[in-house]
Short mmCIF file of C-alpha atoms in Angstrom, two decimals:
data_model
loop_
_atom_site.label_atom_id
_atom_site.label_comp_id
_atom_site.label_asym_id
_atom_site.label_seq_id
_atom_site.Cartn_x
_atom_site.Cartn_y
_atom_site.Cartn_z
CA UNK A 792 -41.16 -20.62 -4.16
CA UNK A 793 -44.19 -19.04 -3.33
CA UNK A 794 -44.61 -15.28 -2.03
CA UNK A 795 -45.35 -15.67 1.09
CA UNK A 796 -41.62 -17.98 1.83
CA UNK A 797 -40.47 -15.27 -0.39
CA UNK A 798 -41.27 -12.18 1.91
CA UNK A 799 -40.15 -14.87 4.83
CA UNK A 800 -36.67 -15.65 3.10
CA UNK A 801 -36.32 -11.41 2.10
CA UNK A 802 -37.60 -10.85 6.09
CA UNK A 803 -35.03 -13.33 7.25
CA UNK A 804 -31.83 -12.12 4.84
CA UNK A 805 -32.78 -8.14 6.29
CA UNK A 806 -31.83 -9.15 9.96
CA UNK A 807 -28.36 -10.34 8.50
CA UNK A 808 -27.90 -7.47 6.41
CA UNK A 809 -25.35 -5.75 9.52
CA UNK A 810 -23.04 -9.44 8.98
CA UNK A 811 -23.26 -8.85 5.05
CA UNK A 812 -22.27 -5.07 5.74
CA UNK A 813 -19.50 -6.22 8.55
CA UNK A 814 -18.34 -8.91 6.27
CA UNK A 815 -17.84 -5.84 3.38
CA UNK A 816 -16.47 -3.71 5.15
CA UNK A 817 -13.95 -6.08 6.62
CA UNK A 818 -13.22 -6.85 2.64
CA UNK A 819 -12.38 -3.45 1.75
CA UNK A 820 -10.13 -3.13 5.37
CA UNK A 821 -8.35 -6.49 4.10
CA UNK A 822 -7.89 -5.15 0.64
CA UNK A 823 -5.97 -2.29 2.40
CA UNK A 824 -4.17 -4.39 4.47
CA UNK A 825 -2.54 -5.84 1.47
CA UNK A 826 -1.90 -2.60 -0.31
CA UNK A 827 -0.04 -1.28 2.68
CA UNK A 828 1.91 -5.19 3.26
CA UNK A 829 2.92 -5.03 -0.85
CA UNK A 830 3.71 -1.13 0.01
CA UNK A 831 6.03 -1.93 3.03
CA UNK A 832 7.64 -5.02 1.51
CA UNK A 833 8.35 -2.60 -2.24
CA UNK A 834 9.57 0.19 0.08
CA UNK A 835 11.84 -1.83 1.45
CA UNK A 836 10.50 -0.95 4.98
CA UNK A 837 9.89 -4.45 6.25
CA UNK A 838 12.54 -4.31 9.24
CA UNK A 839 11.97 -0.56 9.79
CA UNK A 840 10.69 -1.21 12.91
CA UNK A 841 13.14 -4.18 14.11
CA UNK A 842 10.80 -4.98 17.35
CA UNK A 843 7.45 -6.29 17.46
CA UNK A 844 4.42 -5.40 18.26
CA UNK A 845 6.03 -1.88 18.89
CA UNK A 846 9.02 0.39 16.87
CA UNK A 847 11.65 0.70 18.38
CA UNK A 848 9.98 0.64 21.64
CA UNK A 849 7.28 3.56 20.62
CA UNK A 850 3.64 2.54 20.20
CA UNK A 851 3.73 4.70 17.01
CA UNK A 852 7.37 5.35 15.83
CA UNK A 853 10.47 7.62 16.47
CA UNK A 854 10.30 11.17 14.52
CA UNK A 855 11.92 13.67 17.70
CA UNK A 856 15.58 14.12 17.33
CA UNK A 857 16.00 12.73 21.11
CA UNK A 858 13.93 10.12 20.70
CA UNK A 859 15.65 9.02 17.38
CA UNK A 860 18.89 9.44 19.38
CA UNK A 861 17.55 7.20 22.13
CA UNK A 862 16.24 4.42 19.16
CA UNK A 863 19.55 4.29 18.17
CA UNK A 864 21.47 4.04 21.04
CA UNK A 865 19.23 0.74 22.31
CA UNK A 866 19.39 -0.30 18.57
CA UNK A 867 23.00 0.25 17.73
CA UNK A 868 22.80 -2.37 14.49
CA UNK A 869 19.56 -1.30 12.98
CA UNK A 870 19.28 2.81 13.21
CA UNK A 871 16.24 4.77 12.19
CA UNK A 872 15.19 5.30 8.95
CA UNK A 873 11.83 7.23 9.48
CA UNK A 874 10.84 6.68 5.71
CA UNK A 875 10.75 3.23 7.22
CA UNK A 876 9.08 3.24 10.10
CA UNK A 877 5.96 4.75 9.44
CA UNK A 878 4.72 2.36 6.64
CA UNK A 879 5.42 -0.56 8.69
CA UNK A 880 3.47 0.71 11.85
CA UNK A 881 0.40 1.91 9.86
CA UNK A 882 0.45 -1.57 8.31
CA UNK A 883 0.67 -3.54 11.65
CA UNK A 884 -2.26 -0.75 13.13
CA UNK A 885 -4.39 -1.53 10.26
CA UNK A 886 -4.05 -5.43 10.15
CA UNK A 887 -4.95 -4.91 14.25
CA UNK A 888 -8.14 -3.32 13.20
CA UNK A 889 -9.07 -6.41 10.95
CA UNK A 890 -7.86 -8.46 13.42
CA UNK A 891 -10.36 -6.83 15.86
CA UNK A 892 -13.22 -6.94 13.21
CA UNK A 893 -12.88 -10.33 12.22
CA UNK A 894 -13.41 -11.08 16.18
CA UNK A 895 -16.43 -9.36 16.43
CA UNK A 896 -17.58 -10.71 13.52
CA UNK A 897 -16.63 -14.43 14.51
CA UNK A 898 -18.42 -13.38 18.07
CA UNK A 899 -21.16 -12.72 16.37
CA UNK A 900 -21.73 -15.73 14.46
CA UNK A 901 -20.38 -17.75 17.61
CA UNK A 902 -23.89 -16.28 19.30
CA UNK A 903 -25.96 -18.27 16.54
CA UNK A 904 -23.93 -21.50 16.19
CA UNK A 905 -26.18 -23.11 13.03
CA UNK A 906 -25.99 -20.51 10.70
CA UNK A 907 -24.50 -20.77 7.85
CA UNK A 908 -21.13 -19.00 8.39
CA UNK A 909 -20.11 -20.17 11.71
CA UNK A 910 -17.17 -21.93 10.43
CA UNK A 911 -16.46 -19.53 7.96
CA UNK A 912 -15.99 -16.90 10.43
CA UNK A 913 -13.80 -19.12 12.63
CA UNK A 914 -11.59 -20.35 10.27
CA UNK A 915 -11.10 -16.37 9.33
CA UNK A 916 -10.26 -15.79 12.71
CA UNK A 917 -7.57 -18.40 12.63
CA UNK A 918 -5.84 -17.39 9.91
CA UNK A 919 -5.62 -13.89 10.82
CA UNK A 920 -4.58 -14.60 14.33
CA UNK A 921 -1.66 -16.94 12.19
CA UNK A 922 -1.03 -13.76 10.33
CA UNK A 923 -0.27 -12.01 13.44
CA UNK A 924 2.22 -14.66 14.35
CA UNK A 925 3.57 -14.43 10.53
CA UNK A 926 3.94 -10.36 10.96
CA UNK A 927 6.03 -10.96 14.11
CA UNK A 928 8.60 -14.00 12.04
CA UNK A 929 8.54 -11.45 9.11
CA UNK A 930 10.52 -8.92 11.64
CA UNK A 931 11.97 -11.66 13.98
CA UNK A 932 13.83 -13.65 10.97
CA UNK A 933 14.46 -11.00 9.22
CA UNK A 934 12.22 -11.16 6.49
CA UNK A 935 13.13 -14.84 5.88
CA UNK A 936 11.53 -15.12 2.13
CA UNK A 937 9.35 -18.66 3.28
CA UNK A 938 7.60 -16.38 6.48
CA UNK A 939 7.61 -13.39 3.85
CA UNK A 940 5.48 -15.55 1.03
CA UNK A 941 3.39 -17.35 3.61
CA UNK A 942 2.49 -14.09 5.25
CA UNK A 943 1.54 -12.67 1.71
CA UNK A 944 -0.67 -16.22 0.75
CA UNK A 945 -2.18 -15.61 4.21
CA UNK A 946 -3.06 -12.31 3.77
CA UNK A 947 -5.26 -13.35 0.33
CA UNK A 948 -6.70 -15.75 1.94
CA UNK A 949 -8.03 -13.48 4.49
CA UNK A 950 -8.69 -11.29 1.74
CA UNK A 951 -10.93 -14.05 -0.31
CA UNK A 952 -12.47 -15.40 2.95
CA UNK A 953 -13.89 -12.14 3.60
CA UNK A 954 -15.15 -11.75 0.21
CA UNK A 955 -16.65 -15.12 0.05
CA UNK A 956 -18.50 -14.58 3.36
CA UNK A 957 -20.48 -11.56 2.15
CA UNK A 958 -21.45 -13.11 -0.80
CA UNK A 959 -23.17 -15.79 1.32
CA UNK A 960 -24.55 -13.53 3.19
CA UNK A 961 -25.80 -11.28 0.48
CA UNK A 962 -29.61 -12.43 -0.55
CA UNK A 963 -29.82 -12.91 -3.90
CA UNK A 964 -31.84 -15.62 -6.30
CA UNK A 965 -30.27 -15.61 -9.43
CA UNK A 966 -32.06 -17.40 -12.11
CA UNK A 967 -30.77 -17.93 -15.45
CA UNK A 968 -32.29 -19.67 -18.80
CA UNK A 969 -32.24 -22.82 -18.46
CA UNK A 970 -29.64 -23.39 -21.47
CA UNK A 971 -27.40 -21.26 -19.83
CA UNK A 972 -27.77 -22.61 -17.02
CA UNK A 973 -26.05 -26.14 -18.54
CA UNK A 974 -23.39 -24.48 -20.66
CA UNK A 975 -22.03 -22.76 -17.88
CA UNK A 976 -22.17 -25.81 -15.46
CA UNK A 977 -19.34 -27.13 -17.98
CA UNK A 978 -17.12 -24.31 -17.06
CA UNK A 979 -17.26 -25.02 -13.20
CA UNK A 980 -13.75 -27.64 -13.91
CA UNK A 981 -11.57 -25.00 -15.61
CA UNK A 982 -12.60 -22.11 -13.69
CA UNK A 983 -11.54 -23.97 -10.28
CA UNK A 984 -8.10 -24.84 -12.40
CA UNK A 985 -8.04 -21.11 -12.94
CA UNK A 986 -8.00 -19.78 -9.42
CA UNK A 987 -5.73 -22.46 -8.76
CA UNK A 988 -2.98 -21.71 -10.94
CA UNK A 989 -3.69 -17.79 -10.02
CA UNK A 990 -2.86 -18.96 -6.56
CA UNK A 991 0.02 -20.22 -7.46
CA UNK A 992 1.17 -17.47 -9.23
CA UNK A 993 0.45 -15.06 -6.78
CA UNK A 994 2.48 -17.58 -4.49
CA UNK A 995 5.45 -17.14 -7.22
CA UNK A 996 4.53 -13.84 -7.36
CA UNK A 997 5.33 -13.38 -3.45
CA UNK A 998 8.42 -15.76 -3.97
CA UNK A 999 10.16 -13.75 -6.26
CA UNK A 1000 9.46 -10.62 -4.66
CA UNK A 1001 10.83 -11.65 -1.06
CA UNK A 1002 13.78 -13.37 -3.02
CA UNK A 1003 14.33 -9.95 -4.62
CA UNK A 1004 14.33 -11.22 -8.14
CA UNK A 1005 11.97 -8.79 -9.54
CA UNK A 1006 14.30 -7.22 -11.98
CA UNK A 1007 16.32 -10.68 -12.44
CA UNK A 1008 15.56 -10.02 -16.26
CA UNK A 1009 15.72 -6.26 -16.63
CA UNK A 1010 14.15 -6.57 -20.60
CA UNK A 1011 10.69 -8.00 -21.90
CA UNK A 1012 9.78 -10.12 -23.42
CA UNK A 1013 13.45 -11.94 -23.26
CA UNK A 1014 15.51 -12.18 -20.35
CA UNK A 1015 19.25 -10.66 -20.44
CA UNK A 1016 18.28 -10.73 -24.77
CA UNK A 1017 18.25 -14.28 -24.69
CA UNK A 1018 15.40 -16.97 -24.31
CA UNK A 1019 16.73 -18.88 -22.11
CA UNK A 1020 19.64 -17.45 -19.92
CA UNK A 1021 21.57 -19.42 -17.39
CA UNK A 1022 19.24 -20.41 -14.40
CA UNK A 1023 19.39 -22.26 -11.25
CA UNK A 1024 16.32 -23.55 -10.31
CA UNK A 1025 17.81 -26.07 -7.47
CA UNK A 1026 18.72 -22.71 -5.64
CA UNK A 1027 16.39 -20.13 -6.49
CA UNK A 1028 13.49 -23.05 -5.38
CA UNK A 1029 15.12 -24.23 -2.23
CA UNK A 1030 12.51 -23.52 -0.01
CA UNK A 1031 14.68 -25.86 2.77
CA UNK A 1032 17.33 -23.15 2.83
CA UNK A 1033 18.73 -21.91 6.53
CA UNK A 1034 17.01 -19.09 8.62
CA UNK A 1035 18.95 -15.80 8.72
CA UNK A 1036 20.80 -13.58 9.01
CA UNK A 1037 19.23 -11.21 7.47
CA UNK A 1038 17.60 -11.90 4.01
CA UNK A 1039 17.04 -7.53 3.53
CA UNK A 1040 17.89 -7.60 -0.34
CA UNK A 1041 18.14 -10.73 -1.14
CA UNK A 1042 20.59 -13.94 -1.01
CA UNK A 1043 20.46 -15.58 -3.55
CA UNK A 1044 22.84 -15.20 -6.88
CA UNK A 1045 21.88 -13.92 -10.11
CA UNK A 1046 21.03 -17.16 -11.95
CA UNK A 1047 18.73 -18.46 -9.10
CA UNK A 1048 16.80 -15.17 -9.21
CA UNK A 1049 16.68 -15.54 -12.63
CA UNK A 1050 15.39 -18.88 -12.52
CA UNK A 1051 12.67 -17.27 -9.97
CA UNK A 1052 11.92 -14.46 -12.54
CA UNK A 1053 10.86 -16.93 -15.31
CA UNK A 1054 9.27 -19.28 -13.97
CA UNK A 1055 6.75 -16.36 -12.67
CA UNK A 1056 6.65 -15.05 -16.11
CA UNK A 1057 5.52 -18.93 -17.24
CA UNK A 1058 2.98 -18.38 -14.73
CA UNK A 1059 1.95 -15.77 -16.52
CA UNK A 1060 1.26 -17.54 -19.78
CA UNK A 1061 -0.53 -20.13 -18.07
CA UNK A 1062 -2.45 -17.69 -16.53
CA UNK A 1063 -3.72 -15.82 -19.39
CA UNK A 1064 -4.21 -18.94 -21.57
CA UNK A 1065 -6.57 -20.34 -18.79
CA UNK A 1066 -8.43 -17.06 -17.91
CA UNK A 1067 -8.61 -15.89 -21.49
CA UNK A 1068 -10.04 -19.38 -22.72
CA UNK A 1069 -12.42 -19.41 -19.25
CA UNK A 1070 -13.71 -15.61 -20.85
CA UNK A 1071 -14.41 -17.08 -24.43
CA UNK A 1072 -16.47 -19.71 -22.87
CA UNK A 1073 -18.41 -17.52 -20.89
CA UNK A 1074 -19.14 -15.52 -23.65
CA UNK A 1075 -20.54 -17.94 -25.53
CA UNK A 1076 -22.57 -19.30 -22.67
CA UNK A 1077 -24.35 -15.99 -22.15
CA UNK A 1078 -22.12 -14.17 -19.90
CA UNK A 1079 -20.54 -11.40 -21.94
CA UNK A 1080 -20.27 -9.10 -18.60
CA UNK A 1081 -18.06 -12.00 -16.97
CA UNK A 1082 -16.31 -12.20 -20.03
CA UNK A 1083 -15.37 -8.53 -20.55
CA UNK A 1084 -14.77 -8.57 -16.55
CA UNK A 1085 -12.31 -11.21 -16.52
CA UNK A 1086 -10.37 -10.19 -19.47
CA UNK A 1087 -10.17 -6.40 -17.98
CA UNK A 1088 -8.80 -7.35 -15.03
CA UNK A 1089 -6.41 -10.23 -16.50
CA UNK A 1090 -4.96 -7.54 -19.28
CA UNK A 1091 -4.47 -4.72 -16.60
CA UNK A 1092 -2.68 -7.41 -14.67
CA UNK A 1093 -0.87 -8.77 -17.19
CA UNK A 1094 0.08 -5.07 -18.23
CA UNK A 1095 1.08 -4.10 -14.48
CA UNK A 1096 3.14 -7.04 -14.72
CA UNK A 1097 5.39 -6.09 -18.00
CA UNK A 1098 5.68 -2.30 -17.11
CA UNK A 1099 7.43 -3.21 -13.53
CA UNK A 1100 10.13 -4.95 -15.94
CA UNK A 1101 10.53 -1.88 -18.86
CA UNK A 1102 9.96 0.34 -16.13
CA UNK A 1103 12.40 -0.99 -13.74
CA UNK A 1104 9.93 -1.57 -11.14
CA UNK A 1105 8.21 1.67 -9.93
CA UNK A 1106 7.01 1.67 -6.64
CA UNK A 1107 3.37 2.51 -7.71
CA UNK A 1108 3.28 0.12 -10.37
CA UNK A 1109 4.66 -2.89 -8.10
CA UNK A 1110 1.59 -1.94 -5.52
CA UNK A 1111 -0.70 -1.52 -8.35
CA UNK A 1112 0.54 -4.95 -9.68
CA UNK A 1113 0.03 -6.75 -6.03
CA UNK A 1114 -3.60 -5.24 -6.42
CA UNK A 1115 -4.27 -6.61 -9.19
CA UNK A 1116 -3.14 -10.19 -8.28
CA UNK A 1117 -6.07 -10.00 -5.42
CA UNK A 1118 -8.86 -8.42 -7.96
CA UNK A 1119 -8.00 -11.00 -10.19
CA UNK A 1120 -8.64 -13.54 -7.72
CA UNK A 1121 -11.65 -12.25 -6.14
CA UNK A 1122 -13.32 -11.81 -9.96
CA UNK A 1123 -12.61 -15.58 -10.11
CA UNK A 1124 -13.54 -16.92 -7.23
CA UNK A 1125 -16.95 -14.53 -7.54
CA UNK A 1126 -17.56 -16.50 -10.74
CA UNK A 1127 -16.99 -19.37 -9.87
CA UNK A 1128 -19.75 -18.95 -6.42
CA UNK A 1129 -21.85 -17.17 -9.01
CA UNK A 1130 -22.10 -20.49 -11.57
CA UNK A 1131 -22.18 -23.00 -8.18
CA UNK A 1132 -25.05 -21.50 -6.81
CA UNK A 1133 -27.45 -19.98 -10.09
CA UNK A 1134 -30.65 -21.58 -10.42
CA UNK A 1135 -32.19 -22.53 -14.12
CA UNK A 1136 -35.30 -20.60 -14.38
CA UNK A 1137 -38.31 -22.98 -15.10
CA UNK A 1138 -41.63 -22.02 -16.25
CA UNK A 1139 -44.41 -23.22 -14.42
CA UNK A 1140 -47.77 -24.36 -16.93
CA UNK A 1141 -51.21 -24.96 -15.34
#
């Protein structure tokens, strides 16, 4: 490329810079958004406000004695619990502010049709409008553990969309040496298995936490000081199971929740195996700072993960741990754009 298409290309790429900056900023606002969801769900405030959009017919929530006294007299079964309320309204106003971003943002690409990220942006905007509809079941069906996972899964997608989006839009020619450039070509199939299985365990991850089975095995690294305790995976994986009543604490027994609890903790192996062996061999291809990025983020996970069991799962630590789950993914999916879309660096001879 010569410098003239280079100051063209650089020219073009600053007159996006306000969608790379919008698409950022909506990252960071999603990242929230799942804080505060993993907050509300821990806290146990996901039916604190048992309406929707609204608590308990209050734009914000109840906190005067009469109008507590009025919430409970139209909502005889459910009565206010304001350590309740408050997370779950601040975590429906902030997914309404994403909601309102990502339309802007999807307007705005709308308004130039060919570029790059028109259907990028709209499929966003469809799965956050289906998040909407998966906040209202999470209240509705009292937080039936199916809506409660797919409203998690659909909040990281939202989350890695976002990401994804800015780092198309963020101008940047990245040219490597040539031989690293092929040795890390060969690490495109396991680092797509990777995010993959850390999908799935973040979708195991949101299964055992709306199934309650956190602290199914309350020691580490065995599980009620055996290996392999009694389990019922038929149960604990019945994902057919009826809506309702209410699933607030769980309803499932003890070995299904066990059966839950370890099969996330094999997800855990699996995890580190792949992600550890996908560091090594970035290492050795020339990435050490993708290596020792990866393998931070894996063993603060992985360390999140084991303290919520020896520490009987503290509320920070079961946020922190949800966190985690999305930088983990985000680090992968990075690398993985990062090694589809580097250039080998070829010298040109007269």
């Amino acid at each position: 490329m010569d410098v003239e298409s280079d100051i063209t290309e650089l020219r073009k790429n600053y007159k996006k810079d306000w969608r790379f900056r919008l698409a950022l900023i909506g990252t960071g606002l999603a990242l929230v958004v799942v804080v505060l969801g993993a907050f509300t769900r821990l806290s146990h405030a996901g039916l604190g406000c048992p309406d929707w959009p609204g608590c308990y017919g209050h734009l914000l929530w109840p906190n005067e004695g009469h109008e507590i006294a009025a919430a409970n007299a139209a909502f005889p079964d459910t009565p206010v619990e304001t350590d309740k309320t408050w997370p779950e309204m601040v975590h429906r106003y902030f997914a309404g502010i994403l909601l309102m971003l990502v339309a802007g943002l999807t307007y705005m690409f709308w308004r130039r049709r060919g570029h790059r990220g028109f259907i990028q942006s709209h499929i966003l905007l469809g799965i956050i409008l289906l998040q909407a509809a998966f906040g209202m079941w999470t209240v509705t069906l009292k937080l039936w553990p199916q809506v409660v996972t797919a409203h998690l899964l659909g909040g990281m997608a939202t989350l890695s969309i976002l990401w994804m989006l800015a780092e198309r839009l963020r101008y940047r020619r990245r040219l490597i040496p040539p031989h690293e450039f092929s040795a890390l070509q060969k690490l495109r199939p396991l680092a797509v298995i990777a995010v993959v299985a850390v999908c799935l365990q973040i979708a195991l991850g949101g299964w055992t936490s709306s199934n309650y089975a956190a602290l199914a095995c309350p020691d580490f690294p065995t599980c009620h000081n055996q290996w392999w305790p009694d389990t019922d995976f038929s149960q604990g994986f019945n994902v057919a199971q009826q809506i309702g009543p209410n699933y607030l604490g769980g309803a499932m027994e003890n070995d299904a929740r066990t059966a839950i609890h370890l099969t996330h903790r094999i997800g855990a192996i699996i995890v580190t195996l792949l992600v550890s062996l996908l560091a090594l061999l970035a290492w050795r291809a020339g990435s050490p700072r993708w290596a020792q990025g990866l393998l931070v983020v894996l063993c603060l996970q992985v360390g999140l993960g084991i303290a919520n069991v020896v520490m009987f799962l503290p509320l920070p630590i079961a946020v922190a741990h949800n966190a985690g789950a999305a930088l983990l993914l985000l680090s992968l999916l990075t690398f993985c754009y990062r090694i589809n879309t580097v250039q080998p660096a070829i010298k040109n001879y007269p």
